[in-house]
XYZ file of C-alpha atoms in Angstrom:
680
model
C -14.067 12.098 -11.361
C -14.127 15.208 -9.155
C -14.510 13.042 -6.037
C -11.585 10.867 -7.133
C -9.395 13.931 -7.642
C -10.241 15.276 -4.171
C -9.556 11.951 -2.445
C -6.300 11.398 -4.290
C -4.813 14.903 -4.141
C -6.777 16.925 -1.531
C -7.211 19.476 -4.331
C -10.739 20.503 -5.294
C -11.304 21.179 -9.009
C -12.990 24.516 -9.573
C -16.654 24.858 -10.382
C -17.802 26.499 -13.603
C -21.092 27.544 -11.990
C -22.571 31.022 -12.166
C -21.132 33.669 -9.820
C -23.110 34.751 -6.788
C -23.149 34.939 -2.998
C -22.125 31.609 -1.471
C -20.589 33.036 1.692
C -22.987 31.199 4.006
C -22.308 27.865 2.246
C -18.553 28.492 2.500
C -18.858 28.871 6.284
C -20.974 25.699 6.465
C -18.426 23.834 4.337
C -15.568 24.810 6.638
C -17.550 23.761 9.726
C -18.441 20.395 8.160
C -14.842 19.763 7.170
C -13.581 20.627 10.668
C -15.902 18.003 12.164
C -14.147 15.444 9.968
C -10.638 16.661 10.825
C -10.156 18.801 7.724
C -10.102 22.502 7.005
C -10.781 24.402 3.804
C -7.890 26.473 2.507
C -8.434 30.191 2.023
C -8.506 29.767 -1.763
C -11.238 27.113 -1.537
C -13.404 29.216 0.795
C -13.117 32.224 -1.504
C -14.097 30.102 -4.518
C -17.174 28.611 -2.808
C -18.128 32.011 -1.430
C -18.316 33.406 -4.971
C -20.704 30.726 -6.345
C -24.447 31.264 -6.750
C -25.285 27.565 -6.410
C -22.602 26.376 -3.986
C -24.565 23.754 -2.022
C -24.050 20.775 -4.353
C -20.400 21.686 -4.915
C -19.722 21.911 -1.161
C -21.611 18.685 -0.474
C -19.409 16.818 -2.958
C -16.285 18.084 -1.184
C -17.582 16.865 2.183
C -18.571 13.474 0.737
C -15.113 13.021 -0.751
C -13.179 13.719 2.457
C -15.530 11.480 4.445
C -14.911 8.643 2.002
C -11.179 9.297 2.271
C -11.119 8.627 6.027
C -13.819 5.955 5.965
C -16.495 8.089 7.617
C -19.290 7.471 5.117
C -20.522 4.233 6.696
C -22.293 3.757 10.007
C -19.680 2.294 12.329
C -21.869 0.492 14.844
C -19.976 -1.812 17.284
C -21.582 -4.941 18.714
C -21.259 -3.660 22.294
C -23.340 -0.501 22.321
C -21.340 1.291 25.025
C -17.866 0.289 23.788
C -15.248 0.895 25.131
C -17.241 0.897 28.379
C -18.964 -2.136 29.903
C -17.235 -4.723 27.693
C -18.171 -8.010 29.415
C -15.986 -10.915 30.431
C -15.725 -13.386 27.551
C -17.297 -16.414 29.211
C -19.989 -14.281 30.799
C -20.936 -12.912 27.395
C -21.007 -16.355 25.790
C -23.264 -17.621 28.585
C -25.595 -14.679 27.983
C -25.864 -15.745 24.330
C -26.673 -19.325 25.376
C -29.261 -18.145 27.927
C -30.873 -15.921 25.286
C -31.229 -18.947 22.977
C -32.808 -20.998 25.790
C -35.259 -18.204 26.589
C -36.333 -18.255 22.937
C -36.964 -21.974 23.194
C -34.034 -22.894 20.969
C -31.730 -25.839 21.484
C -28.221 -24.329 21.842
C -25.264 -25.955 20.093
C -21.510 -25.788 20.583
C -21.264 -23.331 17.667
C -21.461 -19.692 18.745
C -22.517 -18.688 15.242
C -25.752 -20.654 15.673
C -26.812 -18.541 18.655
C -29.258 -15.801 17.569
C -27.671 -13.115 19.759
C -24.058 -13.806 18.771
C -22.444 -11.801 15.961
C -25.576 -9.785 15.159
C -25.748 -6.213 16.433
C -28.673 -5.990 18.858
C -29.218 -2.211 18.665
C -29.663 0.460 16.031
C -27.027 2.991 15.071
C -29.146 5.739 16.620
C -29.400 3.829 19.905
C -25.612 3.494 19.934
C -25.207 7.241 19.391
C -27.482 8.015 22.346
C -25.263 5.865 24.570
C -22.260 8.158 23.987
C -21.561 11.740 24.983
C -20.395 14.339 22.477
C -16.717 14.397 21.518
C -14.717 17.024 23.370
C -12.307 18.556 20.810
C -8.601 18.421 21.579
C -5.620 20.316 20.229
C -4.125 16.888 19.495
C -6.842 16.116 16.954
C -5.745 15.989 13.335
C -6.384 18.941 10.995
C -5.731 18.423 7.269
C -6.045 21.287 4.782
C -8.043 20.887 1.554
C -6.923 23.250 -1.236
C -8.507 24.619 -4.369
C -7.123 23.217 -7.601
C -7.501 24.115 -11.254
C -10.352 23.217 -13.566
C -11.521 19.613 -13.676
C -9.762 19.104 -17.006
C -6.527 20.583 -15.619
C -6.673 18.422 -12.488
C -7.378 15.281 -14.521
C -4.353 16.008 -16.702
C -2.198 16.861 -13.676
C -3.040 13.638 -11.855
C -2.662 11.655 -15.081
C 0.871 12.981 -15.557
C 1.763 12.453 -11.873
C 0.797 8.785 -12.088
C 2.168 8.145 -15.578
C 5.564 9.711 -14.859
C 5.976 8.105 -11.446
C 9.529 6.719 -11.107
C 8.239 3.877 -8.909
C 5.757 1.098 -9.796
C 2.207 2.026 -8.816
C -0.035 0.124 -6.429
C -2.980 -1.739 -7.948
C -5.524 0.993 -7.182
C -3.325 3.639 -8.832
C -2.787 1.436 -11.889
C -6.545 1.149 -12.289
C -6.909 4.915 -11.928
C -4.156 5.508 -14.488
C -6.086 3.301 -16.917
C -9.195 5.453 -16.460
C -7.253 8.689 -16.851
C -5.441 7.418 -19.946
C -8.757 7.641 -21.793
C -9.302 11.238 -20.646
C -5.821 12.774 -20.519
C -3.313 13.862 -23.137
C -0.389 11.405 -23.200
C 1.719 13.448 -25.589
C 4.955 14.933 -24.293
C 6.228 13.324 -21.112
C 8.518 10.429 -20.248
C 7.035 7.258 -18.720
C 9.861 5.432 -16.893
C 7.940 2.443 -15.469
C 7.160 -0.241 -18.035
C 3.853 -1.204 -16.438
C 2.659 2.379 -16.849
C 3.767 2.329 -20.476
C 1.661 -0.792 -20.998
C -1.394 0.860 -19.429
C -1.070 3.870 -21.722
C -0.473 1.647 -24.733
C -3.590 -0.374 -23.909
C -5.636 2.819 -24.197
C -3.886 3.617 -27.491
C -4.562 0.090 -28.765
C -8.301 0.318 -28.125
C -8.413 3.795 -29.700
C -6.375 2.519 -32.676
C -3.592 5.041 -32.084
C 0.117 4.272 -32.602
C 1.832 2.367 -29.788
C 4.883 3.933 -28.112
C 7.990 3.029 -26.101
C 8.018 -0.720 -26.818
C 11.499 -2.235 -26.940
C 11.117 -5.676 -25.344
C 8.804 -8.607 -25.965
C 7.600 -8.380 -22.359
C 6.312 -4.850 -23.075
C 3.907 -6.384 -25.586
C 2.850 -9.140 -23.186
C 2.092 -6.553 -20.477
C 0.114 -4.521 -22.996
C -1.953 -7.535 -24.046
C -2.620 -8.433 -20.406
C -3.761 -4.892 -19.567
C -5.937 -4.677 -22.657
C -7.570 -7.962 -21.599
C -8.393 -6.710 -18.113
C -5.642 -8.858 -16.602
C -2.564 -8.283 -14.461
C -0.125 -5.864 -16.089
C 2.567 -6.943 -13.585
C 2.319 -10.503 -15.005
C 2.374 -11.959 -11.498
C -1.100 -13.455 -11.974
C -2.184 -15.379 -15.110
C -4.372 -13.489 -17.578
C -7.197 -14.839 -19.680
C -6.559 -13.006 -22.930
C -9.577 -11.669 -24.779
C -10.239 -11.932 -28.495
C -8.561 -9.030 -30.223
C -9.941 -7.251 -33.267
C -7.939 -7.614 -36.460
C -6.444 -4.058 -36.264
C -5.440 -4.781 -32.655
C -3.801 -8.077 -33.611
C -1.891 -6.344 -36.378
C -0.715 -3.597 -33.983
C 0.474 -6.092 -31.355
C 2.258 -8.300 -33.876
C 3.764 -5.252 -35.572
C 5.158 -4.100 -32.227
C 6.657 -7.560 -31.628
C 8.198 -7.495 -35.077
C 10.145 -4.318 -34.213
C 11.727 -5.747 -31.055
C 15.412 -6.633 -31.377
C 16.160 -10.339 -31.834
C 18.444 -10.243 -28.782
C 15.358 -9.732 -26.617
C 13.759 -13.053 -27.559
C 15.555 -14.712 -24.666
C 13.069 -13.082 -22.298
C 10.218 -15.222 -23.619
C 11.000 -18.219 -21.410
C 10.120 -16.296 -18.260
C 6.444 -16.228 -19.342
C 6.348 -19.111 -21.803
C 2.807 -20.296 -21.008
C 1.378 -16.790 -21.248
C 2.965 -16.389 -24.681
C 1.411 -19.619 -25.887
C -2.040 -18.498 -24.714
C -1.564 -15.110 -26.356
C -0.493 -16.744 -29.618
C -3.860 -18.528 -29.766
C -5.530 -15.095 -29.770
C -3.209 -13.241 -32.172
C -2.918 -15.805 -35.014
C 0.635 -14.698 -35.925
C 0.814 -16.731 -39.136
C -2.001 -14.678 -40.652
C 0.303 -11.644 -40.763
C 3.651 -11.119 -42.558
C 5.712 -10.458 -39.413
C 8.536 -13.024 -39.319
C 10.135 -11.915 -36.042
C 6.737 -11.878 -34.345
C 6.255 -15.454 -35.546
C 9.660 -16.302 -34.051
C 8.431 -15.106 -30.651
C 5.749 -17.773 -30.538
C 8.080 -20.390 -32.012
C 10.433 -19.785 -29.102
C 7.492 -20.053 -26.677
C 6.598 -23.457 -28.209
C 10.296 -24.503 -27.991
C 10.455 -24.834 -31.780
C 13.336 -22.337 -31.707
C 15.962 -21.625 -29.063
C 16.864 -18.207 -27.721
C 19.316 -18.066 -24.839
C 18.255 -15.430 -22.318
C 20.635 -12.947 -20.768
C 19.753 -14.286 -17.315
C 20.486 -17.800 -18.555
C 24.011 -16.794 -19.568
C 24.586 -15.376 -16.091
C 23.307 -18.559 -14.450
C 25.582 -20.721 -16.575
C 28.572 -18.649 -15.450
C 27.637 -19.121 -11.788
C 27.058 -22.846 -12.320
C 30.584 -23.078 -13.724
C 31.928 -21.136 -10.704
C 33.153 -18.443 -13.095
C 32.184 -15.342 -11.102
C 34.392 -13.092 -13.253
C 32.454 -14.206 -16.338
C 29.165 -13.623 -14.520
C 30.244 -10.099 -13.567
C 31.424 -9.423 -17.130
C 28.050 -10.465 -18.561
C 26.121 -8.474 -15.943
C 28.172 -5.367 -16.658
C 26.309 -5.159 -19.978
C 23.006 -4.797 -18.085
C 23.581 -2.215 -15.324
C 20.255 -2.769 -13.602
C 20.799 -6.516 -13.343
C 24.341 -5.961 -12.105
C 23.099 -3.865 -9.194
C 20.391 -6.397 -8.370
C 23.019 -9.164 -8.264
C 25.516 -7.294 -6.069
C 24.873 -9.478 -3.017
C 25.410 -12.677 -4.980
C 28.562 -11.336 -6.616
C 29.987 -10.316 -3.242
C 29.201 -13.720 -1.733
C 31.017 -15.403 -4.597
C 34.086 -13.176 -4.359
C 33.744 -11.125 -7.542
C 36.907 -8.982 -7.970
C 36.851 -5.216 -8.608
C 33.115 -5.113 -8.046
C 33.075 -1.525 -6.776
C 34.658 -0.385 -10.054
C 32.030 -2.249 -12.108
C 29.289 -0.716 -9.991
C 30.761 2.761 -10.471
C 30.588 2.303 -14.233
C 27.030 0.990 -14.065
C 25.250 3.349 -11.635
C 24.676 6.280 -14.056
C 22.430 3.980 -16.114
C 20.433 2.603 -13.155
C 17.187 4.066 -11.832
C 17.185 5.775 -8.448
C 14.608 3.263 -7.277
C 17.041 0.386 -7.812
C 19.915 2.317 -6.216
C 17.824 3.017 -3.110
C 16.798 -0.644 -2.894
C 20.458 -1.717 -3.113
C 21.498 0.680 -0.341
C 18.723 -0.550 1.940
C 19.586 -4.175 1.206
C 23.306 -3.763 1.855
C 22.710 -1.900 5.130
C 21.121 -5.110 6.459
C 23.733 -7.586 5.215
C 26.772 -7.085 7.438
C 25.091 -8.799 10.403
C 22.984 -11.978 10.371
C 19.180 -11.850 10.697
C 17.242 -14.198 12.943
C 14.806 -14.674 10.049
C 14.322 -13.470 6.494
C 10.915 -11.922 5.786
C 10.000 -11.896 2.102
C 7.146 -9.826 0.691
C 5.926 -9.847 -2.897
C 4.611 -6.760 -4.628
C 1.164 -8.125 -3.809
C 2.234 -7.835 -0.111
C 2.068 -11.599 0.448
C 4.674 -12.616 3.006
C 6.650 -15.713 3.932
C 9.523 -16.357 6.319
C 12.719 -18.419 6.057
C 15.828 -18.922 8.148
C 18.724 -16.653 7.206
C 21.454 -19.090 6.194
C 23.555 -16.518 4.307
C 26.947 -15.543 5.657
C 27.184 -11.808 6.455
C 28.917 -9.720 3.799
C 32.327 -8.188 4.404
C 31.755 -4.665 5.860
C 34.683 -3.144 3.944
C 33.409 -4.411 0.577
C 29.875 -3.260 1.398
C 31.164 0.180 2.414
C 33.004 0.568 -0.899
C 29.881 -0.139 -2.941
C 27.669 1.980 -0.680
C 29.986 4.946 -1.222
C 29.767 4.569 -5.001
C 25.961 4.349 -4.981
C 25.547 7.235 -2.543
C 27.858 9.415 -4.637
C 25.621 8.813 -7.647
C 22.483 9.750 -5.696
C 24.181 12.914 -4.412
C 25.032 13.811 -8.009
C 21.362 13.448 -8.978
C 20.026 15.666 -6.207
C 18.725 19.028 -7.403
C 20.506 22.275 -6.629
C 19.242 23.922 -3.438
C 19.931 26.949 -1.286
C 18.402 25.593 1.930
C 16.948 22.262 3.046
C 14.196 22.038 5.669
C 12.953 18.602 6.732
C 9.935 18.313 9.037
C 10.648 16.156 12.084
C 7.604 13.967 11.452
C 9.029 12.637 8.178
C 12.550 11.752 9.319
C 11.595 8.102 9.920
C 9.439 7.789 6.801
C 10.775 5.332 4.225
C 11.480 6.696 0.758
C 8.972 4.831 -1.451
C 10.252 2.444 -4.113
C 6.813 1.002 -4.904
C 3.205 2.044 -4.480
C 1.361 1.700 -1.184
C -2.190 0.848 -0.195
C -4.936 3.300 -1.078
C -6.105 5.440 1.824
C -5.417 8.432 4.009
C -2.192 8.984 5.932
C -0.761 5.726 4.566
C 3.043 5.474 4.415
C 5.461 2.948 2.821
C 6.340 -0.275 4.614
C 8.794 0.307 7.448
C 7.839 3.962 7.918
C 7.396 5.152 11.472
C 4.967 7.762 12.701
C 4.363 8.991 16.216
C 1.368 10.470 17.985
C 0.157 11.173 21.503
C -3.021 10.041 23.189
C -4.173 8.149 26.249
C -5.986 5.575 24.099
C -4.967 3.905 20.849
C -8.024 2.729 18.915
C -7.875 0.760 15.689
C -10.714 -0.591 13.592
C -11.650 -2.737 10.619
C -14.639 -2.090 8.388
C -15.830 -4.372 5.609
C -18.873 -4.878 3.405
C -19.457 -8.229 1.776
C -20.196 -8.600 -1.913
C -22.105 -11.867 -2.380
C -21.350 -14.343 0.410
C -21.794 -13.850 4.132
C -18.369 -12.735 5.329
C -16.886 -12.685 8.825
C -13.692 -10.722 9.476
C -12.156 -10.698 12.946
C -10.050 -7.856 14.321
C -7.448 -9.053 16.825
C -4.266 -7.814 18.488
C -1.150 -9.632 19.685
C 0.526 -8.114 22.760
C 4.331 -8.504 23.065
C 6.898 -7.412 25.652
C 10.188 -5.605 24.955
C 11.807 -8.932 23.944
C 8.912 -9.776 21.597
C 7.634 -12.446 23.954
C 3.902 -13.147 23.884
C 1.954 -11.374 26.635
C -1.577 -12.120 25.520
C -4.080 -11.136 22.876
C -7.445 -9.453 22.375
C -9.997 -10.923 19.986
C -13.454 -12.507 19.852
C -12.072 -15.295 22.066
C -10.751 -12.809 24.674
C -12.825 -9.649 24.828
C -10.502 -7.785 27.186
C -7.072 -8.097 28.749
C -5.013 -5.686 30.852
C -6.604 -2.479 29.586
C -7.251 -3.637 26.010
C -10.905 -3.969 24.963
C -12.657 -5.534 21.976
C -15.897 -4.044 20.638
C -17.555 -7.391 19.889
C -17.660 -9.912 17.062
C -19.843 -9.046 14.052
C -20.282 -12.016 11.721
C -22.324 -10.601 8.847
C -21.519 -7.548 6.730
C -24.304 -7.333 4.169
C -24.748 -3.648 5.119
C -21.169 -3.177 6.316
C -19.663 -4.114 9.676
C -17.079 -2.523 11.972
C -14.994 -3.875 14.833
C -12.769 -1.843 17.171
C -10.015 -2.511 19.711
C -9.011 0.013 22.372
C -5.570 -0.121 23.976
C -5.024 2.110 27.020
C -1.487 3.423 27.208
C -0.989 3.073 30.966
C -2.924 -0.135 31.479
C -1.452 -2.566 28.966
C 1.479 -4.653 30.165
C 3.027 -4.811 26.689
C 5.635 -2.872 24.727
C 4.328 -3.810 21.280
C 0.784 -4.148 19.936
C 0.346 -5.899 16.573
C -3.165 -5.631 15.087
C -4.296 -8.226 12.618
C -7.431 -8.856 10.589
C -8.376 -12.496 10.056
C -10.726 -13.727 7.363
C -12.726 -16.215 9.399
C -15.162 -17.104 6.622
C -16.511 -15.814 3.341
C -14.891 -13.457 0.869
C -11.213 -12.495 0.918
C -9.832 -8.978 1.115
C -9.682 -8.698 -2.681
C -13.220 -10.053 -3.133
C -15.395 -8.021 -0.755
C -17.131 -4.845 -1.889
C -15.139 -2.810 0.635
C -12.521 -3.402 3.325
C -10.318 -1.044 5.293
C -8.218 -0.722 8.412
C -7.572 2.470 10.339
C -6.498 3.849 13.688
C -7.080 6.897 15.845
C -5.989 8.264 19.196
C -8.023 9.759 22.028
C -7.477 11.382 25.373
C -9.496 9.839 28.186
C -11.581 12.980 28.696
C -12.604 13.331 25.032
C -15.597 10.980 25.215
C -17.323 10.727 21.812
C -18.703 7.844 19.781
C -16.451 4.925 18.734
C -15.732 6.418 15.297
C -14.910 10.127 15.354
C -13.576 11.337 11.965
C -11.420 14.127 13.407
C -9.419 11.637 15.502
C -8.581 9.303 12.585
C -4.817 9.303 12.014
C -4.767 6.942 9.035
C -7.086 4.742 7.001
C -5.788 2.051 4.659
C -7.635 -0.117 2.158
C -7.062 -3.869 2.449
C -6.972 -5.608 -0.944
C -4.253 -8.248 -0.498
C -4.614 -11.897 -1.468
C -3.807 -13.535 1.878
C -6.316 -14.456 4.578
C -4.572 -12.605 7.434
C -3.753 -8.896 7.159
C -1.005 -7.195 9.169
C -1.418 -3.500 8.332
C 0.752 -1.912 11.042
C 2.316 -2.487 14.457
C 2.524 -0.127 17.418
C 5.161 0.489 20.057
C 4.546 2.276 23.356
C 7.368 4.441 24.661
C 6.524 6.675 27.611
C 3.682 8.991 26.660
C 4.001 8.368 22.928
C 2.778 5.736 20.475
C 4.994 4.813 17.527
C 3.451 3.062 14.537
C 5.455 1.069 11.969
C 3.623 0.308 8.726
C 3.780 -3.340 7.603
C 1.310 -3.753 4.684
C 1.680 -7.546 4.818
C -0.671 -10.461 4.222
C -0.205 -14.019 5.479
C -1.576 -16.846 3.394
C -3.611 -18.252 6.292
C -6.237 -20.975 5.967
C -9.237 -21.103 3.676
C -11.515 -20.921 6.738
C -11.332 -20.304 10.476
C -8.230 -18.104 10.831
C -7.615 -17.076 14.461
C -5.004 -15.053 16.298
C -4.049 -18.072 18.435
C -2.877 -19.943 15.324
C -0.640 -17.258 13.807
C 0.731 -15.415 16.838
C 4.192 -17.034 16.590
C 4.770 -15.951 12.989
C 3.483 -12.488 13.920
C 6.185 -12.289 16.614
C 8.889 -13.022 14.022
C 7.519 -10.483 11.570
C 7.269 -7.789 14.243
C 10.835 -8.362 15.417
C 12.193 -8.416 11.850
C 10.299 -5.241 10.896
C 11.687 -3.241 13.812
C 15.248 -4.499 13.485
C 15.479 -3.826 9.767
C 17.296 -0.688 8.610
C 15.304 1.244 6.034
C 16.240 3.976 3.551
C 14.441 6.879 5.194
C 14.146 10.631 4.734
C 16.904 10.977 7.337
C 19.301 9.377 4.880
C 18.122 11.715 2.124
C 18.834 14.654 4.424
C 22.340 13.294 5.000
C 22.894 12.976 1.243
C 21.868 16.592 0.774
C 24.411 17.565 3.439
C 27.128 16.140 1.165
C 26.031 18.351 -1.730
C 27.117 21.961 -1.528
C 24.221 24.403 -1.437
C 23.837 27.064 -4.123
C 22.857 30.608 -3.193
C 20.580 31.259 -6.168
C 18.862 27.846 -6.125
C 15.398 27.354 -4.587
C 14.883 26.221 -0.999
C 13.544 22.694 -0.536
C 11.194 21.618 2.231
C 10.293 17.952 2.725
C 7.021 17.261 4.561
C 4.108 14.844 4.641
C 1.662 17.201 2.948
C 1.660 20.435 0.986
C 0.982 23.732 2.709
C -0.834 26.838 1.463
C 2.206 27.905 -0.558
C 2.381 24.615 -2.434
C 6.192 24.712 -2.297
C 6.615 21.479 -0.328
C 8.165 18.265 -1.628
C 6.096 15.441 -0.156
C 7.523 12.048 0.723
C 5.605 10.562 -2.202
C 7.520 12.889 -4.540
C 10.985 12.053 -3.216
C 11.482 9.451 -5.908
C 11.313 12.147 -8.562
C 13.533 14.442 -6.500
C 16.231 11.762 -6.372
C 15.895 11.097 -10.103
C 16.595 14.664 -11.242
C-alpha cells in the first residue's frame, strides 16, 4: 500500500524503523530520484537521514516513482540506434526478406512470417551501448516528492480524498477506493457521488455493517453490482453473485426503505433488476416494497418514471408542462436546458435561478461549457462516453439564441461565484490557465490532465511512446502519428508502413510483448511540414487495452544536443495508462507554434476493427476529432480566475494559489481539487 500511496499522492508515508544514521542513504536517494526527474523534499531527506535501516525504505520510494513514469520496464526499440539510422521502409522490408532467404526459408507476402520482422534483434544492453549518456538540461522536468504522515494516516487521507470527491472517479480510482474502504474509517464525512456511496456500502455489506445513504432503487443496484465485482456505473452488464442470507436481507431491507415515488427508475435497468431478483429471492423476506421493485421489473406492476412524464410532455408539444415537471428535479432541469431552449420554454432563466442552489457544481460547470459551444454551429458533434469511447455525428441542431444563453450563463455563474471560498489574494500559475476543470476522473498516470486541457513545453524533439505487456495471447500494438496542416488537411503519417517522413521517425514495429514491448516516434520541430501531430495506438492483433497485463502511453521532449537512450525518465512529461474498450487509442494531440509544443489531452478510444487496425484506415475520423477538440471551448482555470475576480476579496481570509502540484508549504490548491473549491 505504501507504493500505491506514493504513486497516487507523491507523499511518502513515514517509516516506523529504529533511529540511526541514514545520511548516506538519503544522499543516494536524492541522486536516484534526480535521475528519474524527481527530487526529495527537505522533510523526506531528513526522515531518511534519521533511520538506521534506510536502504529498503529508500528503495521502495525509488521503485514507486519509476513505476509512476513507466521507467520500471526495459524500453528496447526495434531499431537499436533509434532515432538515428532509421531505414527507408521498403529497404527495411527487403532486408527482412533477404534474411529469410539466407536462412533457407520460403518468404511469404506476410511480414509477420519473416523471422527478422517484429522481433528485436539485439539485447537491451547492446542498445544501451549504442547511445551516449544523456546530457542534463535545465528544461528537464523536476518533480518534488514529500514526506507524509504514518501509513495509517496516509491511507485514511487518500480514502477520504477519493470518497468525498465531488466528481465521479475513473475506473482505477474506483478500484482503489474499494481497497481502501476495507482499511479506512468511513465514519464522519459526506460522500456526494452515488457510485462512491455504493463502493463504501459494498464493503459494509460484506462486513455485515449497516448500509448508509441509500435513497433510490438504483443505489441498491449499484451496490449489488459492486459487491459482485461488476460495473458500479451500470454501463456494462454485471453477473451477480450468490449473496449470503444476511446480505440478501440487507439489500432487500434497503430497497424496502426507498420511497415508492422512486420505483419509476427501475425501467432504466429492467434486465439487471430481473437478474438480481433471481439472486435475492425477494418473496422469502417480508419486504413488500422490495417485492414491488421486482414486480415492476417484470412488468407485473406499472410505475411511471419522472423522465417518462417529461417525455410525454415533449411528445405533446407542451414545453411549459415539461419545464414545470423538470423544475421539481433541479439537476434534470439543468441537464435539459438545451432542449428547453430549442423548444421555446418561457421564463427559463427564472426557473434555472430557482434550481441552481440545489445542483452540484459539477453539473453547473458542464452546463456552462455546453452552452458556450451552442451559439455557433459545429462541423461535427464528437460524443464520448465515460468509458472514453467516441463516435461522431453531423451537427443538425440549430444554434441557440445568444441572448437567451447569456441570461442562463449569468445565473449559473452567479451561483458559482457565491460558492467560491473567501480569499484575500488569488495567484494562478500560468501553466494551469488552459487546464480544464475536471468534472470526471481521468486516466491513471503521471502528469495526466482532463480532456481538452492544454499544456506547453519546449524542446527540439517531441518523442512519444507506447509500452504494453500481453497477458495470455500474443499481442501487437502499433504506434502511429497523423500529420495535419493548419487547416487540418492530411500531410502524411508515420507508422510501421512508413518508417520516416519529413523529420518524423518510427522506432520499428514490435509484434510480440510477452516480456513487454515499446515503440517510439520522434518528431523534429523544425523538420516536420505539419502544424498538428496526432498520435494513435492501434490494436493490430491480440488483447485489447483493457485485457493486457499493462499498457501505457507517454511523451517527452529533448534538445538535439542531449543525446541519451530512447527512454530517459527525467525527460518524461506525462505518462498515461490506456484501459479503454476501443481498438484505437487517441491519448493526446500536439500543435507546433514557433519554438513551443502545445499538447491537448483527448483520452478517446475509437471502436476500430477486431483485427488489423491501421492509421491509413482511420485518418479521416482522426482529422475530424482533432479539429473538433481544438475548436471546442472548455471550462478552464482561466474561467475560474475570472469568477474569482467577480467576488470581492476579504482582508482576513487566506490567500489561494492554484497550481498543478503542491509545493513545500502544502498551501496550493491543485487543479484536481478545484471541484471541491467550487463546491464550498
